Every structure is written in structure tokens, then in C-alpha cells.
Short mmCIF file of C-alpha atoms in Angstrom, two decimals:
data_model
loop_
_atom_site.label_atom_id
_atom_site.label_comp_id
_atom_site.label_asym_id
_atom_site.label_seq_id
_atom_site.Cartn_x
_atom_site.Cartn_y
_atom_site.Cartn_z
CA UNK N 1 18.54 -17.49 -20.77
CA UNK N 2 20.81 -14.86 -19.22
CA UNK N 3 18.20 -12.24 -20.12
CA UNK N 4 15.62 -14.11 -18.07
CA UNK N 5 17.92 -14.33 -15.06
CA UNK N 6 18.71 -10.62 -15.39
CA UNK N 7 15.03 -9.79 -15.69
CA UNK N 8 14.27 -11.84 -12.59
CA UNK N 9 17.01 -10.08 -10.62
CA UNK N 10 15.68 -6.71 -11.71
CA UNK N 11 12.19 -7.73 -10.60
CA UNK N 12 13.55 -8.86 -7.22
CA UNK N 13 15.22 -5.45 -6.81
CA UNK N 14 11.96 -3.71 -7.67
CA UNK N 15 10.14 -5.94 -5.20
CA UNK N 16 12.54 -5.05 -2.40
CA UNK N 17 12.12 -1.34 -3.21
CA UNK N 18 8.38 -1.67 -3.16
CA UNK N 19 8.50 -3.51 0.17
CA UNK N 20 10.41 -0.58 1.63
CA UNK N 21 7.83 1.79 0.15
CA UNK N 22 5.07 -0.30 1.73
CA UNK N 23 6.75 0.03 5.11
CA UNK N 24 7.06 3.81 4.74
CA UNK N 25 3.53 4.32 3.47
CA UNK N 26 2.09 2.04 6.13
CA UNK N 27 3.85 3.99 8.83
CA UNK N 28 2.65 7.30 7.38
CA UNK N 29 -0.89 5.95 7.13
CA UNK N 30 -0.85 4.94 10.79
CA UNK N 31 0.51 8.33 11.87
CA UNK N 32 -2.09 10.20 9.81
CA UNK N 33 -4.86 8.00 11.21
CA UNK N 34 -3.72 8.74 14.76
CA UNK N 35 -3.55 12.51 14.08
CA UNK N 36 -7.03 12.48 12.55
CA UNK N 37 -8.57 10.54 15.43
CA UNK N 38 -6.94 12.75 18.07
CA UNK N 39 -8.10 15.94 16.36
CA UNK N 40 -11.61 14.55 15.92
CA UNK N 41 -11.79 13.53 19.58
CA UNK N 42 -10.72 17.00 20.71
CA UNK N 43 -13.25 18.65 18.40
CA UNK N 44 -16.03 16.40 19.69
CA UNK N 45 -15.14 17.22 23.30
CA UNK N 46 -15.12 20.94 22.48
CA UNK N 47 -18.58 20.71 20.93
CA UNK N 48 -19.92 18.71 23.87
CA UNK N 49 -18.60 21.30 26.31
CA UNK N 50 -20.46 24.00 24.32
CA UNK N 51 -23.68 22.03 24.73
CA UNK N 52 -24.07 21.19 21.05
CA UNK N 53 -26.74 18.53 20.51
CA UNK N 54 -25.10 15.12 20.32
CA UNK N 55 -26.94 14.20 17.13
CA UNK N 56 -25.07 16.82 15.07
CA UNK N 57 -21.66 16.85 16.76
CA UNK N 58 -20.19 14.26 14.42
CA UNK N 59 -21.23 16.14 11.29
CA UNK N 60 -20.06 19.48 12.65
CA UNK N 61 -16.68 18.15 13.67
CA UNK N 62 -16.02 16.26 10.45
CA UNK N 63 -16.99 19.36 8.50
CA UNK N 64 -14.38 21.54 10.20
CA UNK N 65 -11.59 22.49 7.82
CA UNK N 66 -8.76 21.28 10.07
CA UNK N 67 -10.44 17.90 10.67
CA UNK N 68 -11.32 17.46 6.98
CA UNK N 69 -7.69 18.17 6.04
CA UNK N 70 -6.44 15.54 8.48
CA UNK N 71 -8.91 13.03 7.08
CA UNK N 72 -7.79 13.85 3.55
CA UNK N 73 -4.16 13.25 4.52
CA UNK N 74 -5.17 9.96 6.12
CA UNK N 75 -7.11 8.88 3.03
CA UNK N 76 -4.24 9.79 0.70
CA UNK N 77 -1.79 7.82 2.83
CA UNK N 78 -4.16 4.86 2.77
CA UNK N 79 -4.39 5.02 -1.03
CA UNK N 80 -0.59 5.03 -1.34
CA UNK N 81 -0.34 2.11 1.05
CA UNK N 82 -2.88 0.08 -0.91
CA UNK N 83 -1.25 0.97 -4.25
CA UNK N 84 2.12 -0.16 -2.93
CA UNK N 85 0.57 -3.43 -1.77
CA UNK N 86 -0.94 -3.99 -5.23
CA UNK N 87 2.41 -3.22 -6.87
CA UNK N 88 4.00 -5.92 -4.71
CA UNK N 89 1.38 -8.43 -5.81
CA UNK N 90 1.98 -7.53 -9.48
CA UNK N 91 5.74 -7.88 -9.07
CA UNK N 92 5.33 -11.29 -7.45
CA UNK N 93 3.21 -12.41 -10.38
CA UNK N 94 5.80 -11.16 -12.87
CA UNK N 95 8.54 -13.00 -10.97
CA UNK N 96 6.52 -16.22 -11.10
CA UNK N 97 6.04 -15.74 -14.85
CA UNK N 98 9.77 -15.23 -15.43
CA UNK N 99 10.52 -18.27 -13.24
CA UNK N 100 8.15 -20.32 -15.38
CA UNK N 101 9.91 -19.08 -18.52
CA UNK N 102 13.28 -20.04 -17.01
CA UNK N 103 11.96 -23.49 -16.11
CA UNK N 104 10.48 -23.98 -19.57
CA UNK N 105 13.76 -22.93 -21.22
CA UNK N 106 15.75 -25.19 -18.90
CA UNK N 107 13.56 -28.24 -19.55
CA UNK N 108 13.56 -27.67 -23.33
CA UNK N 109 17.34 -27.51 -23.55
CA UNK N 110 17.37 -23.82 -24.38
CA UNK N 111 14.84 -23.86 -27.21
CA UNK N 112 12.05 -22.37 -25.09
CA UNK N 113 9.63 -25.12 -26.11
CA UNK N 114 7.83 -27.08 -23.42
CA UNK N 115 8.20 -30.80 -22.95
CA UNK N 116 5.26 -33.17 -23.46
CA UNK N 117 6.68 -36.29 -21.92
#
């Protein structure tokens, strides 16, 4: 029984760590998104001032090395954010499973067997 309580506490600690990671990765994702959009806007304005046909401006700008790098950084930050969110969901599920084991052990008087009353 003590093992289950210890396991649950460890899972809660992992959950709190992952929540902090989610905050950090979310903030980084937002910053990278803003940098990418600003750089893209500037590149589009530069191309428009050169008289580049509007139909190809988007492709030209997104193909520039500096813009592509900013988009890559944004996409990587998004992937980390989503992975952290999924880790939180998995930890919550594990906590629920341990809680169910604790409840089952408690109801069975420590034998771990469920009650069929």
C-alpha cells in the first residue's frame, strides 16, 4: 500500500514538472510564432516594394532561408509544446490508475482483490 502512495506522489511530482515544461514550451512557441510572422511580414513588404507579382510573393518569402529557419524553429517549438501536453495527459491517466489500485486495495482490506457486494 505504501508503494502505491509513493508511486502516486512520484507521479504528482512528474506532473508538476511537466506542467512547468508546458508553460516554458508554450511561451517559446508563442515567441517563435511572433518572430516568424514579423519576419514574413517584412519580407512580403520588401517584395511588394520591388514590384514582385503578388501571386508569387508568398512562395518567394517562405522560401527564403531566414524565413524558413524561423518557421522551423516555430514548428519545433510547437512539437515540444504538443508533446508536453500529451505527457501531461499520460501522467493524469497513470495517476488515475494508481488511485484505482489504492481504492481497490483499501476496499479489499489490503489483499488487492475487488469487492463484489
